[in-house]
């Protein structure tokens, strides 16, 4: 093998034209993100060299890499947090508390925004959509789908025509730009 490392979880960023870390000379231009021992690590793909480390307190269950930033969900005792890190050095850009209870979270990263859809099941699905400014984490929208009423299905979102669309229980909402 090129290199070997014992890990708890492994994420391989893709769909990027440039390496996630400057100076990554791998022909595939990927950086492997590794979590283990309560630490997130960014590693250069071709050598396994650690570029940066970030301590984390609990389980990380989703990672959303892009060219300049790295977003991830962390499950802490007091809730589920969305983190934004600088992909070059692992520095924290911002964090946001999404929910204080166990929920399913789906994150979409756009050119300007990070959209979190929080679905919680408790005798029916309750859903919330939060939109954050990508650059600074400012919460732009916080919307309870169907006024917080429970429903039969979870909420799904998509972006079309520069509008945010949500679908739940066969009802569609257009959230606007």
Short mmCIF file of N, CA and C in Angstrom, two decimals:
data_model
loop_
_atom_site.label_atom_id
_atom_site.label_comp_id
_atom_site.label_asym_id
_atom_site.label_seq_id
_atom_site.Cartn_x
_atom_site.Cartn_y
_atom_site.Cartn_z
N UNK A 1 0.83 -1.21 0.00
CA UNK A 1 0.00 0.00 0.00
C UNK A 1 0.87 1.26 0.00
N UNK A 2 0.27 2.35 -0.42
CA UNK A 2 0.97 3.64 -0.41
C UNK A 2 1.27 4.03 1.03
N UNK A 3 0.27 3.91 1.90
CA UNK A 3 0.43 4.15 3.32
C UNK A 3 -0.70 3.45 4.04
N UNK A 4 -0.52 3.30 5.34
CA UNK A 4 -1.52 2.60 6.15
C UNK A 4 -1.73 3.38 7.44
N UNK A 5 -2.99 3.45 7.89
CA UNK A 5 -3.31 4.22 9.09
C UNK A 5 -4.54 3.60 9.73
N UNK A 6 -4.52 3.40 11.03
CA UNK A 6 -5.66 2.83 11.74
C UNK A 6 -6.63 3.97 12.04
N UNK A 7 -7.87 3.84 11.56
CA UNK A 7 -8.83 4.93 11.67
C UNK A 7 -10.15 4.45 12.26
N UNK A 8 -10.92 5.42 12.79
CA UNK A 8 -12.27 5.13 13.25
C UNK A 8 -13.27 5.32 12.13
N UNK A 9 -13.02 6.28 11.26
CA UNK A 9 -13.90 6.55 10.12
C UNK A 9 -13.06 7.21 9.04
N UNK A 10 -13.52 7.16 7.83
CA UNK A 10 -12.74 7.65 6.70
C UNK A 10 -13.66 8.39 5.74
N UNK A 11 -13.25 9.57 5.30
CA UNK A 11 -14.02 10.34 4.34
C UNK A 11 -13.08 10.79 3.24
N UNK A 12 -13.46 10.62 1.99
CA UNK A 12 -12.61 11.02 0.88
C UNK A 12 -13.35 12.10 0.09
N UNK A 13 -12.91 13.36 0.21
CA UNK A 13 -13.55 14.42 -0.55
C UNK A 13 -13.37 14.20 -2.04
N UNK A 14 -14.39 14.53 -2.79
CA UNK A 14 -14.29 14.43 -4.24
C UNK A 14 -15.05 15.60 -4.85
N UNK A 15 -15.23 15.57 -6.14
CA UNK A 15 -15.94 16.62 -6.87
C UNK A 15 -15.29 17.98 -6.69
N UNK A 16 -13.99 18.01 -6.67
CA UNK A 16 -13.29 19.29 -6.58
C UNK A 16 -12.21 19.33 -7.65
N UNK A 17 -12.02 20.49 -8.22
CA UNK A 17 -11.02 20.65 -9.26
C UNK A 17 -9.62 20.86 -8.70
N UNK A 18 -9.55 21.26 -7.41
CA UNK A 18 -8.28 21.54 -6.77
C UNK A 18 -8.13 20.68 -5.53
N UNK A 19 -6.90 20.51 -5.09
CA UNK A 19 -6.71 19.79 -3.83
C UNK A 19 -7.36 20.56 -2.68
N UNK A 20 -7.86 19.83 -1.69
CA UNK A 20 -8.46 20.48 -0.53
C UNK A 20 -7.40 21.20 0.29
N UNK A 21 -6.19 20.67 0.33
CA UNK A 21 -5.09 21.28 1.07
C UNK A 21 -4.06 21.78 0.06
N UNK A 22 -3.63 23.02 0.20
CA UNK A 22 -2.59 23.55 -0.68
C UNK A 22 -1.34 22.68 -0.57
N UNK A 23 -0.67 22.45 -1.67
CA UNK A 23 0.55 21.68 -1.67
C UNK A 23 0.33 20.19 -1.84
N UNK A 24 -0.93 19.78 -1.95
CA UNK A 24 -1.22 18.37 -2.18
C UNK A 24 -0.88 18.06 -3.63
N UNK A 25 0.14 17.24 -3.85
CA UNK A 25 0.59 17.00 -5.22
C UNK A 25 0.09 15.68 -5.78
N UNK A 26 -0.85 15.06 -5.09
CA UNK A 26 -1.38 13.79 -5.56
C UNK A 26 -2.11 13.99 -6.89
N UNK A 27 -1.93 13.07 -7.80
CA UNK A 27 -2.57 13.20 -9.10
C UNK A 27 -4.08 13.13 -9.01
N UNK A 28 -4.62 12.50 -7.95
CA UNK A 28 -6.07 12.47 -7.81
C UNK A 28 -6.58 13.71 -7.07
N UNK A 29 -5.68 14.50 -6.50
CA UNK A 29 -6.00 15.77 -5.85
C UNK A 29 -7.02 15.62 -4.73
N UNK A 30 -6.97 14.51 -4.02
CA UNK A 30 -7.87 14.31 -2.90
C UNK A 30 -7.08 14.33 -1.60
N UNK A 31 -7.76 14.73 -0.54
CA UNK A 31 -7.21 14.61 0.79
C UNK A 31 -8.13 13.68 1.55
N UNK A 32 -7.57 12.77 2.28
CA UNK A 32 -8.36 11.84 3.06
C UNK A 32 -8.53 12.44 4.46
N UNK A 33 -9.75 12.49 4.92
CA UNK A 33 -10.03 13.02 6.26
C UNK A 33 -10.28 11.84 7.17
N UNK A 34 -9.57 11.82 8.27
CA UNK A 34 -9.62 10.68 9.17
C UNK A 34 -10.01 11.15 10.56
N UNK A 35 -10.87 10.38 11.23
CA UNK A 35 -11.21 10.68 12.60
C UNK A 35 -10.84 9.50 13.46
N UNK A 36 -10.26 9.75 14.57
CA UNK A 36 -9.91 8.70 15.50
C UNK A 36 -9.38 9.31 16.77
N UNK A 37 -9.56 8.63 17.88
CA UNK A 37 -9.07 9.12 19.16
C UNK A 37 -9.55 10.54 19.46
N UNK A 38 -10.83 10.82 19.16
CA UNK A 38 -11.42 12.14 19.40
C UNK A 38 -10.65 13.25 18.69
N UNK A 39 -10.26 12.96 17.47
CA UNK A 39 -9.49 13.92 16.69
C UNK A 39 -9.83 13.76 15.22
N UNK A 40 -9.97 14.87 14.53
CA UNK A 40 -10.14 14.85 13.09
C UNK A 40 -8.80 15.22 12.48
N UNK A 41 -8.42 14.51 11.43
CA UNK A 41 -7.14 14.75 10.79
C UNK A 41 -7.32 14.91 9.29
N UNK A 42 -6.61 15.84 8.73
CA UNK A 42 -6.56 15.97 7.28
C UNK A 42 -5.21 15.45 6.84
N UNK A 43 -5.25 14.55 5.86
CA UNK A 43 -4.02 13.89 5.43
C UNK A 43 -3.85 14.02 3.92
N UNK A 44 -2.62 14.19 3.52
CA UNK A 44 -2.30 14.25 2.10
C UNK A 44 -2.42 12.84 1.53
N UNK A 45 -3.17 12.70 0.47
CA UNK A 45 -3.54 11.38 -0.03
C UNK A 45 -2.35 10.52 -0.43
N UNK A 46 -1.44 11.07 -1.21
CA UNK A 46 -0.38 10.23 -1.77
C UNK A 46 0.66 9.79 -0.75
N UNK A 47 0.81 10.55 0.35
CA UNK A 47 1.85 10.21 1.33
C UNK A 47 1.31 9.81 2.70
N UNK A 48 0.09 10.22 3.01
CA UNK A 48 -0.47 9.99 4.34
C UNK A 48 0.03 11.00 5.36
N UNK A 49 0.75 12.01 4.91
CA UNK A 49 1.27 13.04 5.81
C UNK A 49 0.11 13.83 6.40
N UNK A 50 0.13 14.03 7.72
CA UNK A 50 -0.92 14.79 8.40
C UNK A 50 -0.68 16.28 8.17
N UNK A 51 -1.69 16.96 7.62
CA UNK A 51 -1.60 18.39 7.35
C UNK A 51 -2.09 19.22 8.54
N UNK A 52 -3.16 18.76 9.19
CA UNK A 52 -3.65 19.42 10.41
C UNK A 52 -4.49 18.45 11.22
N UNK A 53 -4.67 18.81 12.51
CA UNK A 53 -5.48 18.01 13.43
C UNK A 53 -6.47 18.94 14.12
N UNK A 54 -7.63 18.40 14.43
CA UNK A 54 -8.67 19.18 15.12
C UNK A 54 -9.28 18.29 16.20
N UNK A 55 -9.17 18.67 17.48
CA UNK A 55 -9.81 17.87 18.52
C UNK A 55 -11.33 17.95 18.42
N UNK A 56 -11.99 16.83 18.62
CA UNK A 56 -13.45 16.78 18.64
C UNK A 56 -13.86 15.99 19.88
N UNK A 57 -15.01 16.35 20.44
CA UNK A 57 -15.38 15.77 21.72
C UNK A 57 -16.21 14.50 21.60
N UNK A 58 -16.99 14.38 20.58
CA UNK A 58 -17.92 13.25 20.47
C UNK A 58 -17.93 12.71 19.05
N UNK A 59 -18.98 11.98 18.77
CA UNK A 59 -19.10 11.33 17.47
C UNK A 59 -19.39 12.33 16.36
N UNK A 60 -18.64 12.20 15.28
CA UNK A 60 -18.91 12.97 14.06
C UNK A 60 -19.57 12.00 13.09
N UNK A 61 -20.73 12.38 12.59
CA UNK A 61 -21.39 11.40 11.74
C UNK A 61 -21.65 11.85 10.32
N UNK A 62 -21.29 13.05 9.96
CA UNK A 62 -21.35 13.44 8.56
C UNK A 62 -20.28 14.51 8.31
N UNK A 63 -19.64 14.44 7.15
CA UNK A 63 -18.64 15.42 6.75
C UNK A 63 -19.00 15.89 5.34
N UNK A 64 -18.92 17.21 5.12
CA UNK A 64 -19.27 17.82 3.84
C UNK A 64 -18.09 18.66 3.37
N UNK A 65 -17.18 18.08 2.60
CA UNK A 65 -16.00 18.83 2.16
C UNK A 65 -16.29 19.64 0.91
N UNK A 66 -15.59 20.73 0.78
CA UNK A 66 -15.57 21.50 -0.46
C UNK A 66 -14.20 22.13 -0.60
N UNK A 67 -14.01 22.93 -1.60
CA UNK A 67 -12.67 23.44 -1.91
C UNK A 67 -12.04 24.23 -0.77
N UNK A 68 -12.76 25.19 -0.18
CA UNK A 68 -12.17 26.06 0.82
C UNK A 68 -12.58 25.73 2.25
N UNK A 69 -13.69 25.03 2.41
CA UNK A 69 -14.24 24.77 3.74
C UNK A 69 -14.54 23.30 3.92
N UNK A 70 -14.65 22.94 5.17
CA UNK A 70 -15.04 21.59 5.54
C UNK A 70 -16.15 21.74 6.58
N UNK A 71 -17.30 21.15 6.31
CA UNK A 71 -18.43 21.21 7.24
C UNK A 71 -18.63 19.81 7.81
N UNK A 72 -19.00 19.75 9.10
CA UNK A 72 -19.31 18.45 9.67
C UNK A 72 -20.32 18.59 10.78
N UNK A 73 -21.02 17.48 11.05
CA UNK A 73 -22.00 17.41 12.12
C UNK A 73 -21.37 16.65 13.28
N UNK A 74 -21.49 17.22 14.47
CA UNK A 74 -20.95 16.60 15.67
C UNK A 74 -22.09 16.39 16.67
N UNK A 75 -22.19 15.18 17.16
CA UNK A 75 -23.21 14.84 18.15
C UNK A 75 -22.61 14.98 19.54
N UNK A 76 -22.97 16.06 20.26
CA UNK A 76 -22.47 16.31 21.60
C UNK A 76 -23.60 16.00 22.60
N UNK A 77 -23.28 15.90 23.88
CA UNK A 77 -24.32 15.61 24.87
C UNK A 77 -25.45 16.64 24.89
N UNK A 78 -25.16 17.90 24.56
CA UNK A 78 -26.21 18.92 24.61
C UNK A 78 -26.86 19.19 23.25
N UNK A 79 -26.52 18.42 22.21
CA UNK A 79 -27.19 18.61 20.93
C UNK A 79 -26.31 18.29 19.74
N UNK A 80 -26.87 18.53 18.57
CA UNK A 80 -26.18 18.30 17.30
C UNK A 80 -25.70 19.65 16.77
N UNK A 81 -24.40 19.72 16.48
CA UNK A 81 -23.78 20.97 16.02
C UNK A 81 -23.30 20.84 14.58
N UNK A 82 -23.42 21.94 13.85
CA UNK A 82 -22.84 22.07 12.52
C UNK A 82 -21.59 22.93 12.67
N UNK A 83 -20.47 22.41 12.20
CA UNK A 83 -19.18 23.11 12.25
C UNK A 83 -18.75 23.51 10.85
N UNK A 84 -18.07 24.64 10.74
CA UNK A 84 -17.42 25.06 9.51
C UNK A 84 -15.94 25.28 9.83
N UNK A 85 -15.08 24.55 9.12
CA UNK A 85 -13.63 24.68 9.30
C UNK A 85 -12.99 25.21 8.03
N UNK A 86 -11.85 25.86 8.20
CA UNK A 86 -11.01 26.23 7.07
C UNK A 86 -10.31 24.97 6.60
N UNK A 87 -10.47 24.61 5.36
CA UNK A 87 -9.90 23.36 4.85
C UNK A 87 -8.38 23.37 4.81
N UNK A 88 -7.77 24.55 4.76
CA UNK A 88 -6.31 24.62 4.65
C UNK A 88 -5.60 24.34 5.97
N UNK A 89 -6.18 24.84 7.09
CA UNK A 89 -5.47 24.70 8.36
C UNK A 89 -6.31 24.08 9.48
N UNK A 90 -7.58 23.79 9.21
CA UNK A 90 -8.45 23.19 10.23
C UNK A 90 -8.99 24.17 11.24
N UNK A 91 -8.74 25.46 11.05
CA UNK A 91 -9.24 26.47 11.98
C UNK A 91 -10.76 26.58 11.93
N UNK A 92 -11.37 26.82 13.09
CA UNK A 92 -12.82 26.95 13.17
C UNK A 92 -13.26 28.29 12.58
N UNK A 93 -14.20 28.24 11.63
CA UNK A 93 -14.80 29.46 11.08
C UNK A 93 -16.06 29.81 11.86
N UNK A 94 -16.91 28.82 12.13
CA UNK A 94 -18.12 29.04 12.91
C UNK A 94 -18.76 27.71 13.30
N UNK A 95 -19.65 27.76 14.30
CA UNK A 95 -20.43 26.60 14.71
C UNK A 95 -21.87 27.04 14.93
N UNK A 96 -22.81 26.10 14.82
CA UNK A 96 -24.23 26.39 15.06
C UNK A 96 -24.89 25.18 15.69
N UNK A 97 -25.67 25.40 16.72
CA UNK A 97 -26.47 24.35 17.34
C UNK A 97 -27.70 24.13 16.47
N UNK A 98 -27.90 22.91 16.00
CA UNK A 98 -29.04 22.61 15.14
C UNK A 98 -30.22 22.05 15.91
N UNK A 99 -29.95 21.20 16.89
CA UNK A 99 -31.04 20.55 17.61
C UNK A 99 -30.52 20.06 18.96
N UNK A 100 -31.39 20.09 19.95
CA UNK A 100 -31.02 19.58 21.27
C UNK A 100 -31.44 18.12 21.48
N UNK A 101 -32.11 17.54 20.52
CA UNK A 101 -32.54 16.14 20.65
C UNK A 101 -32.08 15.36 19.43
N UNK A 102 -32.21 14.02 19.53
CA UNK A 102 -31.79 13.17 18.43
C UNK A 102 -32.66 13.45 17.20
N UNK A 103 -32.02 13.72 16.11
CA UNK A 103 -32.72 14.03 14.87
C UNK A 103 -31.92 13.50 13.70
N UNK A 104 -32.56 13.48 12.55
CA UNK A 104 -31.86 13.23 11.30
C UNK A 104 -31.57 14.58 10.67
N UNK A 105 -30.36 14.79 10.22
CA UNK A 105 -29.97 16.08 9.64
C UNK A 105 -29.40 15.84 8.26
N UNK A 106 -29.87 16.63 7.32
CA UNK A 106 -29.33 16.62 5.96
C UNK A 106 -28.79 18.01 5.68
N UNK A 107 -27.58 18.11 5.15
CA UNK A 107 -26.95 19.39 4.88
C UNK A 107 -26.68 19.53 3.39
N UNK A 108 -26.99 20.70 2.85
CA UNK A 108 -26.68 21.05 1.47
C UNK A 108 -25.82 22.31 1.50
N UNK A 109 -24.71 22.29 0.77
CA UNK A 109 -23.80 23.44 0.71
C UNK A 109 -23.93 24.04 -0.68
N UNK A 110 -24.26 25.34 -0.73
CA UNK A 110 -24.36 26.05 -2.01
C UNK A 110 -23.21 27.05 -2.10
N UNK A 111 -23.22 27.84 -3.13
CA UNK A 111 -22.17 28.84 -3.31
C UNK A 111 -22.13 29.85 -2.17
N UNK A 112 -23.30 30.22 -1.63
CA UNK A 112 -23.36 31.26 -0.58
C UNK A 112 -23.90 30.78 0.76
N UNK A 113 -24.59 29.63 0.77
CA UNK A 113 -25.30 29.22 1.98
C UNK A 113 -25.03 27.77 2.35
N UNK A 114 -25.26 27.48 3.63
CA UNK A 114 -25.30 26.11 4.12
C UNK A 114 -26.72 25.91 4.63
N UNK A 115 -27.40 24.89 4.09
CA UNK A 115 -28.79 24.63 4.41
C UNK A 115 -28.86 23.33 5.20
N UNK A 116 -29.46 23.40 6.39
CA UNK A 116 -29.62 22.22 7.23
C UNK A 116 -31.11 21.91 7.34
N UNK A 117 -31.46 20.67 7.04
CA UNK A 117 -32.84 20.20 7.20
C UNK A 117 -32.83 19.22 8.37
N UNK A 118 -33.59 19.55 9.39
CA UNK A 118 -33.63 18.75 10.61
C UNK A 118 -34.97 18.04 10.67
N UNK A 119 -34.96 16.72 10.68
CA UNK A 119 -36.18 15.92 10.77
C UNK A 119 -36.14 15.13 12.07
N UNK A 120 -37.18 15.28 12.87
CA UNK A 120 -37.27 14.59 14.15
C UNK A 120 -38.55 13.77 14.17
N UNK A 121 -38.42 12.49 14.51
CA UNK A 121 -39.60 11.64 14.58
C UNK A 121 -40.03 11.44 16.02
N UNK A 122 -41.27 11.78 16.31
CA UNK A 122 -41.87 11.54 17.61
C UNK A 122 -43.38 11.48 17.38
N UNK A 123 -43.87 10.28 17.11
CA UNK A 123 -45.27 10.08 16.72
C UNK A 123 -45.62 10.93 15.50
N UNK A 124 -44.72 10.98 14.58
CA UNK A 124 -44.85 11.78 13.36
C UNK A 124 -43.60 12.63 13.18
N UNK A 125 -43.36 13.06 11.96
CA UNK A 125 -42.16 13.84 11.67
C UNK A 125 -42.41 15.34 11.88
N UNK A 126 -41.51 15.97 12.63
CA UNK A 126 -41.44 17.42 12.71
C UNK A 126 -40.18 17.84 11.97
N UNK A 127 -40.28 18.93 11.22
CA UNK A 127 -39.15 19.33 10.40
C UNK A 127 -38.88 20.82 10.52
N UNK A 128 -37.60 21.15 10.40
CA UNK A 128 -37.15 22.54 10.47
C UNK A 128 -36.07 22.71 9.41
N UNK A 129 -36.05 23.89 8.80
CA UNK A 129 -35.02 24.23 7.82
C UNK A 129 -34.28 25.46 8.33
N UNK A 130 -32.97 25.35 8.40
CA UNK A 130 -32.12 26.48 8.80
C UNK A 130 -31.17 26.80 7.65
N UNK A 131 -31.03 28.08 7.37
CA UNK A 131 -30.13 28.53 6.31
C UNK A 131 -29.09 29.45 6.95
N UNK A 132 -27.82 29.13 6.74
CA UNK A 132 -26.71 29.90 7.31
C UNK A 132 -25.90 30.54 6.20
N UNK A 133 -25.43 31.76 6.45
CA UNK A 133 -24.49 32.42 5.56
C UNK A 133 -23.19 31.62 5.62
N UNK A 134 -22.71 31.19 4.49
CA UNK A 134 -21.54 30.32 4.44
C UNK A 134 -20.29 31.00 5.01
N UNK A 135 -20.12 32.28 4.76
CA UNK A 135 -18.89 32.97 5.14
C UNK A 135 -18.75 33.16 6.65
N UNK A 136 -19.86 33.39 7.38
CA UNK A 136 -19.74 33.72 8.80
C UNK A 136 -20.69 32.95 9.72
N UNK A 137 -21.53 32.08 9.18
CA UNK A 137 -22.44 31.29 10.00
C UNK A 137 -23.68 32.02 10.47
N UNK A 138 -23.90 33.24 9.99
CA UNK A 138 -25.11 33.97 10.39
C UNK A 138 -26.35 33.22 9.93
N UNK A 139 -27.29 33.01 10.86
CA UNK A 139 -28.52 32.31 10.51
C UNK A 139 -29.42 33.26 9.72
N UNK A 140 -29.70 32.91 8.47
CA UNK A 140 -30.51 33.74 7.59
C UNK A 140 -32.00 33.39 7.68
N UNK A 141 -32.28 32.09 7.83
CA UNK A 141 -33.67 31.63 7.95
C UNK A 141 -33.73 30.49 8.95
N UNK A 142 -34.84 30.43 9.65
CA UNK A 142 -35.12 29.33 10.57
C UNK A 142 -36.62 29.09 10.45
N UNK A 143 -36.98 28.05 9.73
CA UNK A 143 -38.36 27.84 9.34
C UNK A 143 -38.86 26.46 9.80
N UNK A 144 -39.94 26.45 10.57
CA UNK A 144 -40.57 25.19 10.93
C UNK A 144 -41.54 24.81 9.83
N UNK A 145 -41.28 23.70 9.18
CA UNK A 145 -42.11 23.25 8.07
C UNK A 145 -43.49 22.87 8.60
N UNK A 146 -44.51 23.29 7.89
CA UNK A 146 -45.91 23.02 8.26
C UNK A 146 -46.19 23.52 9.68
N UNK A 147 -45.60 24.67 10.01
CA UNK A 147 -45.79 25.33 11.31
C UNK A 147 -45.48 24.42 12.49
N UNK A 148 -44.57 23.47 12.28
CA UNK A 148 -44.15 22.57 13.35
C UNK A 148 -45.06 21.39 13.58
N UNK A 149 -46.14 21.29 12.81
CA UNK A 149 -47.05 20.15 12.97
C UNK A 149 -46.39 18.87 12.50
N UNK A 150 -46.73 17.78 13.18
CA UNK A 150 -46.19 16.48 12.80
C UNK A 150 -46.85 15.99 11.52
N UNK A 151 -46.11 15.17 10.80
CA UNK A 151 -46.63 14.63 9.56
C UNK A 151 -46.20 13.20 9.35
N UNK A 152 -46.61 12.63 8.23
CA UNK A 152 -46.30 11.23 7.92
C UNK A 152 -44.91 11.04 7.33
N UNK A 153 -44.35 12.08 6.72
CA UNK A 153 -43.06 11.93 6.05
C UNK A 153 -42.08 13.00 6.54
N UNK A 154 -40.81 12.75 6.32
CA UNK A 154 -39.79 13.74 6.63
C UNK A 154 -39.73 14.75 5.49
N UNK A 155 -39.08 15.86 5.74
CA UNK A 155 -38.97 16.94 4.74
C UNK A 155 -37.75 16.72 3.87
N UNK A 156 -37.94 16.94 2.59
CA UNK A 156 -36.84 16.94 1.64
C UNK A 156 -36.76 18.33 1.02
N UNK A 157 -35.56 18.77 0.69
CA UNK A 157 -35.40 20.08 0.06
C UNK A 157 -34.58 19.95 -1.22
N UNK A 158 -34.75 20.94 -2.07
CA UNK A 158 -33.94 21.05 -3.28
C UNK A 158 -33.88 22.52 -3.66
N UNK A 159 -32.90 22.86 -4.46
CA UNK A 159 -32.76 24.21 -4.96
C UNK A 159 -33.01 24.16 -6.46
N UNK A 160 -33.93 25.01 -6.90
CA UNK A 160 -34.25 25.08 -8.32
C UNK A 160 -34.63 26.52 -8.64
N UNK A 161 -34.09 27.04 -9.72
CA UNK A 161 -34.39 28.41 -10.10
C UNK A 161 -34.02 29.42 -9.03
N UNK A 162 -32.95 29.16 -8.29
CA UNK A 162 -32.46 30.00 -7.20
C UNK A 162 -33.46 30.09 -6.05
N UNK A 163 -34.41 29.19 -5.99
CA UNK A 163 -35.36 29.12 -4.88
C UNK A 163 -35.15 27.82 -4.11
N UNK A 164 -35.45 27.87 -2.83
CA UNK A 164 -35.39 26.70 -1.98
C UNK A 164 -36.79 26.09 -1.93
N UNK A 165 -36.90 24.83 -2.30
CA UNK A 165 -38.17 24.11 -2.32
C UNK A 165 -38.15 23.06 -1.22
N UNK A 166 -39.26 22.88 -0.53
CA UNK A 166 -39.39 21.85 0.49
C UNK A 166 -40.64 21.03 0.18
N UNK A 167 -40.54 19.71 0.39
CA UNK A 167 -41.68 18.81 0.19
C UNK A 167 -41.84 17.97 1.44
N UNK A 168 -43.08 17.94 1.95
CA UNK A 168 -43.41 17.13 3.13
C UNK A 168 -44.88 16.77 3.03
N UNK A 169 -45.18 15.49 3.22
CA UNK A 169 -46.58 15.01 3.18
C UNK A 169 -47.31 15.46 1.91
N UNK A 170 -46.63 15.37 0.77
CA UNK A 170 -47.21 15.72 -0.53
C UNK A 170 -47.60 17.19 -0.65
N UNK A 171 -47.03 18.05 0.18
CA UNK A 171 -47.23 19.50 0.09
C UNK A 171 -45.87 20.11 -0.24
N UNK A 172 -45.87 21.07 -1.15
CA UNK A 172 -44.65 21.75 -1.55
C UNK A 172 -44.66 23.20 -1.08
N UNK A 173 -43.56 23.63 -0.51
CA UNK A 173 -43.37 25.02 -0.13
C UNK A 173 -42.23 25.58 -0.95
N UNK A 174 -42.38 26.79 -1.48
CA UNK A 174 -41.29 27.49 -2.14
C UNK A 174 -40.85 28.57 -1.17
N UNK A 175 -39.60 28.48 -0.71
CA UNK A 175 -39.11 29.37 0.34
C UNK A 175 -38.59 30.69 -0.19
N UNK A 176 -38.39 30.79 -1.48
CA UNK A 176 -37.83 32.02 -2.03
C UNK A 176 -36.32 31.97 -2.08
N UNK A 177 -35.74 33.09 -2.43
CA UNK A 177 -34.29 33.15 -2.62
C UNK A 177 -33.58 33.25 -1.30
#
